[in-house]
Amino acid sequence: MRKSNRAAAGAAAWQAVYEGARPGRPSVWERAGSVPRMMGARMRGRYTGLSSSRLLLFIAALLYIVSPIDLVPELFIPLLGVADDAFVAVWLVSGLMNETERFLEWERTGVPHGDGQEYVQGHVVD
């Protein structure tokens, strides 16, 4: 990614982080530190709150941001070329903000944070 793209994507991602770090919620540093633990727990099968498809989307977004190949190159359409990188960065950061909050709740209580329903991990027995 070109330097100007990184700056634009970084600024947009920082805005998403700033909006997500409200009082009473986990700090940005706490969330960032939980990402490796979340990935490890997910890979070992202990944490099921992060779906495989969502995990693959996060990895694809990260690869897109660090890749020198752009879907919309800045050379042809400068404004859109920066916007696509910024959009992916904002989506990735806001998605990770949500996922890490759920993961930290799971670490504290053992119950995934979500829509108010409680989930019991296991299999349905007839």
PDB file of C-alpha atoms in Angstrom:
ATOM      1  CA  MET A   1       0.000   0.000   0.000  1.00  0.00           C
ATOM      2  CA  ARG A   2       1.322   3.436  -0.828  1.00  0.00           C
ATOM      3  CA  LYS A   3       2.232   5.845   1.945  1.00  0.00           C
ATOM      4  CA  SER A   4      -0.734   8.164   1.253  1.00  0.00           C
ATOM      5  CA  ASN A   5      -3.100   5.177   1.410  1.00  0.00           C
ATOM      6  CA  ARG A   6      -1.677   4.080   4.715  1.00  0.00           C
ATOM      7  CA  ALA A   7      -2.156   7.533   6.165  1.00  0.00           C
ATOM      8  CA  ALA A   8      -5.773   7.768   4.993  1.00  0.00           C
ATOM      9  CA  ALA A   9      -6.579   4.234   6.133  1.00  0.00           C
ATOM     10  CA  GLY A  10      -4.865   4.870   9.461  1.00  0.00           C
ATOM     11  CA  ALA A  11      -6.799   8.078  10.075  1.00  0.00           C
ATOM     12  CA  ALA A  12     -10.109   6.403   9.263  1.00  0.00           C
ATOM     13  CA  ALA A  13      -9.271   3.409  11.466  1.00  0.00           C
ATOM     14  CA  TRP A  14      -8.267   5.702  14.339  1.00  0.00           C
ATOM     15  CA  GLN A  15     -11.650   7.427  14.097  1.00  0.00           C
ATOM     16  CA  ALA A  16     -13.378   4.043  14.402  1.00  0.00           C
ATOM     17  CA  VAL A  17     -11.237   3.186  17.433  1.00  0.00           C
ATOM     18  CA  TYR A  18     -11.962   6.535  19.051  1.00  0.00           C
ATOM     19  CA  GLU A  19     -15.719   6.074  18.598  1.00  0.00           C
ATOM     20  CA  GLY A  20     -15.613   2.526  19.997  1.00  0.00           C
ATOM     21  CA  ALA A  21     -13.591   3.334  23.118  1.00  0.00           C
ATOM     22  CA  ARG A  22     -16.277   4.809  25.316  1.00  0.00           C
ATOM     23  CA  PRO A  23     -16.156   5.024  29.126  1.00  0.00           C
ATOM     24  CA  GLY A  24     -17.051   1.758  30.823  1.00  0.00           C
ATOM     25  CA  ARG A  25     -15.883  -0.307  27.869  1.00  0.00           C
ATOM     26  CA  PRO A  26     -12.541  -2.080  27.461  1.00  0.00           C
ATOM     27  CA  SER A  27      -9.680   0.208  26.485  1.00  0.00           C
ATOM     28  CA  VAL A  28      -8.068   0.097  23.058  1.00  0.00           C
ATOM     29  CA  TRP A  29      -4.940  -1.440  24.584  1.00  0.00           C
ATOM     30  CA  GLU A  30      -6.976  -4.075  26.402  1.00  0.00           C
ATOM     31  CA  ARG A  31      -8.731  -4.941  23.130  1.00  0.00           C
ATOM     32  CA  ALA A  32      -5.467  -5.031  21.162  1.00  0.00           C
ATOM     33  CA  GLY A  33      -3.932  -7.337  23.750  1.00  0.00           C
ATOM     34  CA  SER A  34      -6.917  -9.654  23.563  1.00  0.00           C
ATOM     35  CA  VAL A  35      -6.622 -10.262  19.785  1.00  0.00           C
ATOM     36  CA  PRO A  36      -3.850 -12.906  20.059  1.00  0.00           C
ATOM     37  CA  ARG A  37      -5.690 -14.614  22.945  1.00  0.00           C
ATOM     38  CA  MET A  38      -8.936 -14.561  20.961  1.00  0.00           C
ATOM     39  CA  MET A  39      -7.266 -16.064  17.887  1.00  0.00           C
ATOM     40  CA  GLY A  40      -5.562 -18.735  20.012  1.00  0.00           C
ATOM     41  CA  ALA A  41      -8.790 -19.646  21.817  1.00  0.00           C
ATOM     42  CA  ARG A  42     -10.615 -19.743  18.476  1.00  0.00           C
ATOM     43  CA  MET A  43      -7.979 -21.974  16.855  1.00  0.00           C
ATOM     44  CA  ARG A  44      -8.051 -24.377  19.832  1.00  0.00           C
ATOM     45  CA  GLY A  45     -11.857 -24.532  19.666  1.00  0.00           C
ATOM     46  CA  ARG A  46     -12.416 -23.066  23.136  1.00  0.00           C
ATOM     47  CA  TYR A  47     -13.967 -19.814  21.893  1.00  0.00           C
ATOM     48  CA  THR A  48     -16.804 -20.309  19.419  1.00  0.00           C
ATOM     49  CA  GLY A  49     -18.036 -16.718  19.343  1.00  0.00           C
ATOM     50  CA  LEU A  50     -15.921 -15.918  16.280  1.00  0.00           C
ATOM     51  CA  SER A  51     -17.167 -17.768  13.198  1.00  0.00           C
ATOM     52  CA  SER A  52     -14.754 -19.210  10.646  1.00  0.00           C
ATOM     53  CA  SER A  53     -16.189 -16.993   7.914  1.00  0.00           C
ATOM     54  CA  ARG A  54     -15.717 -13.854  10.012  1.00  0.00           C
ATOM     55  CA  LEU A  55     -12.159 -14.885  10.862  1.00  0.00           C
ATOM     56  CA  LEU A  56     -11.393 -15.430   7.165  1.00  0.00           C
ATOM     57  CA  LEU A  57     -12.852 -12.004   6.332  1.00  0.00           C
ATOM     58  CA  PHE A  58     -10.604 -10.386   8.944  1.00  0.00           C
ATOM     59  CA  ILE A  59      -7.551 -12.127   7.487  1.00  0.00           C
ATOM     60  CA  ALA A  60      -8.541 -11.178   3.929  1.00  0.00           C
ATOM     61  CA  ALA A  61      -9.043  -7.534   4.962  1.00  0.00           C
ATOM     62  CA  LEU A  62      -5.648  -7.440   6.656  1.00  0.00           C
ATOM     63  CA  LEU A  63      -3.987  -8.943   3.583  1.00  0.00           C
ATOM     64  CA  TYR A  64      -5.746  -6.408   1.348  1.00  0.00           C
ATOM     65  CA  ILE A  65      -4.523  -3.507   3.470  1.00  0.00           C
ATOM     66  CA  VAL A  66      -0.882  -4.637   3.509  1.00  0.00           C
ATOM     67  CA  SER A  67      -0.874  -5.825  -0.099  1.00  0.00           C
ATOM     68  CA  PRO A  68       0.646  -3.552  -2.755  1.00  0.00           C
ATOM     69  CA  ILE A  69      -2.157  -4.654  -5.120  1.00  0.00           C
ATOM     70  CA  ASP A  70      -5.302  -2.511  -5.027  1.00  0.00           C
ATOM     71  CA  LEU A  71      -8.758  -3.215  -6.371  1.00  0.00           C
ATOM     72  CA  VAL A  72      -9.030   0.468  -7.304  1.00  0.00           C
ATOM     73  CA  PRO A  73      -5.537   1.844  -8.069  1.00  0.00           C
ATOM     74  CA  GLU A  74      -4.797   5.450  -7.131  1.00  0.00           C
ATOM     75  CA  LEU A  75      -3.113   6.003 -10.477  1.00  0.00           C
ATOM     76  CA  PHE A  76      -6.419   5.857 -12.356  1.00  0.00           C
ATOM     77  CA  ILE A  77      -8.935   7.123  -9.805  1.00  0.00           C
ATOM     78  CA  PRO A  78      -7.070   8.855  -6.941  1.00  0.00           C
ATOM     79  CA  LEU A  79      -9.985   9.534  -4.601  1.00  0.00           C
ATOM     80  CA  LEU A  80     -11.543   6.083  -4.927  1.00  0.00           C
ATOM     81  CA  GLY A  81      -8.130   4.468  -4.678  1.00  0.00           C
ATOM     82  CA  VAL A  82      -7.656   5.893  -1.209  1.00  0.00           C
ATOM     83  CA  ALA A  83     -11.288   5.382  -0.226  1.00  0.00           C
ATOM     84  CA  ASP A  84     -11.288   1.631  -0.811  1.00  0.00           C
ATOM     85  CA  ASP A  85      -8.281   1.145   1.473  1.00  0.00           C
ATOM     86  CA  ALA A  86      -9.805   3.383   4.127  1.00  0.00           C
ATOM     87  CA  PHE A  87     -13.126   1.525   3.915  1.00  0.00           C
ATOM     88  CA  VAL A  88     -11.440  -1.853   4.415  1.00  0.00           C
ATOM     89  CA  ALA A  89      -9.353  -0.510   7.306  1.00  0.00           C
ATOM     90  CA  VAL A  90     -12.398   0.973   9.044  1.00  0.00           C
ATOM     91  CA  TRP A  91     -14.381  -2.229   8.548  1.00  0.00           C
ATOM     92  CA  LEU A  92     -11.526  -4.311   9.950  1.00  0.00           C
ATOM     93  CA  VAL A  93     -10.954  -2.106  12.992  1.00  0.00           C
ATOM     94  CA  SER A  94     -14.643  -1.736  13.845  1.00  0.00           C
ATOM     95  CA  GLY A  95     -15.182  -5.476  13.386  1.00  0.00           C
ATOM     96  CA  LEU A  96     -12.253  -6.256  15.654  1.00  0.00           C
ATOM     97  CA  MET A  97     -13.538  -3.753  18.210  1.00  0.00           C
ATOM     98  CA  ASN A  98     -16.861  -5.608  18.349  1.00  0.00           C
ATOM     99  CA  GLU A  99     -15.306  -9.068  18.376  1.00  0.00           C
ATOM    100  CA  THR A 100     -12.779  -8.243  21.091  1.00  0.00           C
ATOM    101  CA  GLU A 101     -15.511  -6.792  23.284  1.00  0.00           C
ATOM    102  CA  ARG A 102     -17.466 -10.047  22.981  1.00  0.00           C
ATOM    103  CA  PHE A 103     -14.304 -12.064  23.619  1.00  0.00           C
ATOM    104  CA  LEU A 104     -13.392 -10.073  26.729  1.00  0.00           C
ATOM    105  CA  GLU A 105     -16.934 -10.595  28.037  1.00  0.00           C
ATOM    106  CA  TRP A 106     -16.538 -14.314  27.360  1.00  0.00           C
ATOM    107  CA  GLU A 107     -13.223 -14.353  29.246  1.00  0.00           C
ATOM    108  CA  ARG A 108     -14.812 -12.626  32.249  1.00  0.00           C
ATOM    109  CA  THR A 109     -18.027 -14.627  32.426  1.00  0.00           C
ATOM    110  CA  GLY A 110     -17.720 -17.647  30.155  1.00  0.00           C
ATOM    111  CA  VAL A 111     -20.870 -16.478  28.369  1.00  0.00           C
ATOM    112  CA  PRO A 112     -20.661 -14.812  24.946  1.00  0.00           C
ATOM    113  CA  HIS A 113     -21.863 -11.223  24.851  1.00  0.00           C
ATOM    114  CA  GLY A 114     -24.577 -10.717  22.291  1.00  0.00           C
ATOM    115  CA  ASP A 115     -28.259 -10.301  21.909  1.00  0.00           C
ATOM    116  CA  GLY A 116     -29.199 -11.057  25.513  1.00  0.00           C
ATOM    117  CA  GLN A 117     -29.658 -14.792  25.003  1.00  0.00           C
ATOM    118  CA  GLU A 118     -27.601 -17.240  26.975  1.00  0.00           C
ATOM    119  CA  TYR A 119     -25.907 -20.041  25.094  1.00  0.00           C
ATOM    120  CA  VAL A 120     -24.848 -23.391  26.406  1.00  0.00           C
ATOM    121  CA  GLN A 121     -22.070 -25.039  24.460  1.00  0.00           C
ATOM    122  CA  GLY A 122     -22.719 -28.704  23.673  1.00  0.00           C
ATOM    123  CA  HIS A 123     -24.826 -30.976  21.539  1.00  0.00           C
ATOM    124  CA  VAL A 124     -28.584 -31.405  21.357  1.00  0.00           C
ATOM    125  CA  VAL A 125     -29.676 -34.815  22.627  1.00  0.00           C
ATOM    126  CA  ASP A 126     -32.970 -36.310  21.473  1.00  0.00           C
TER     127      ASP A 126
END
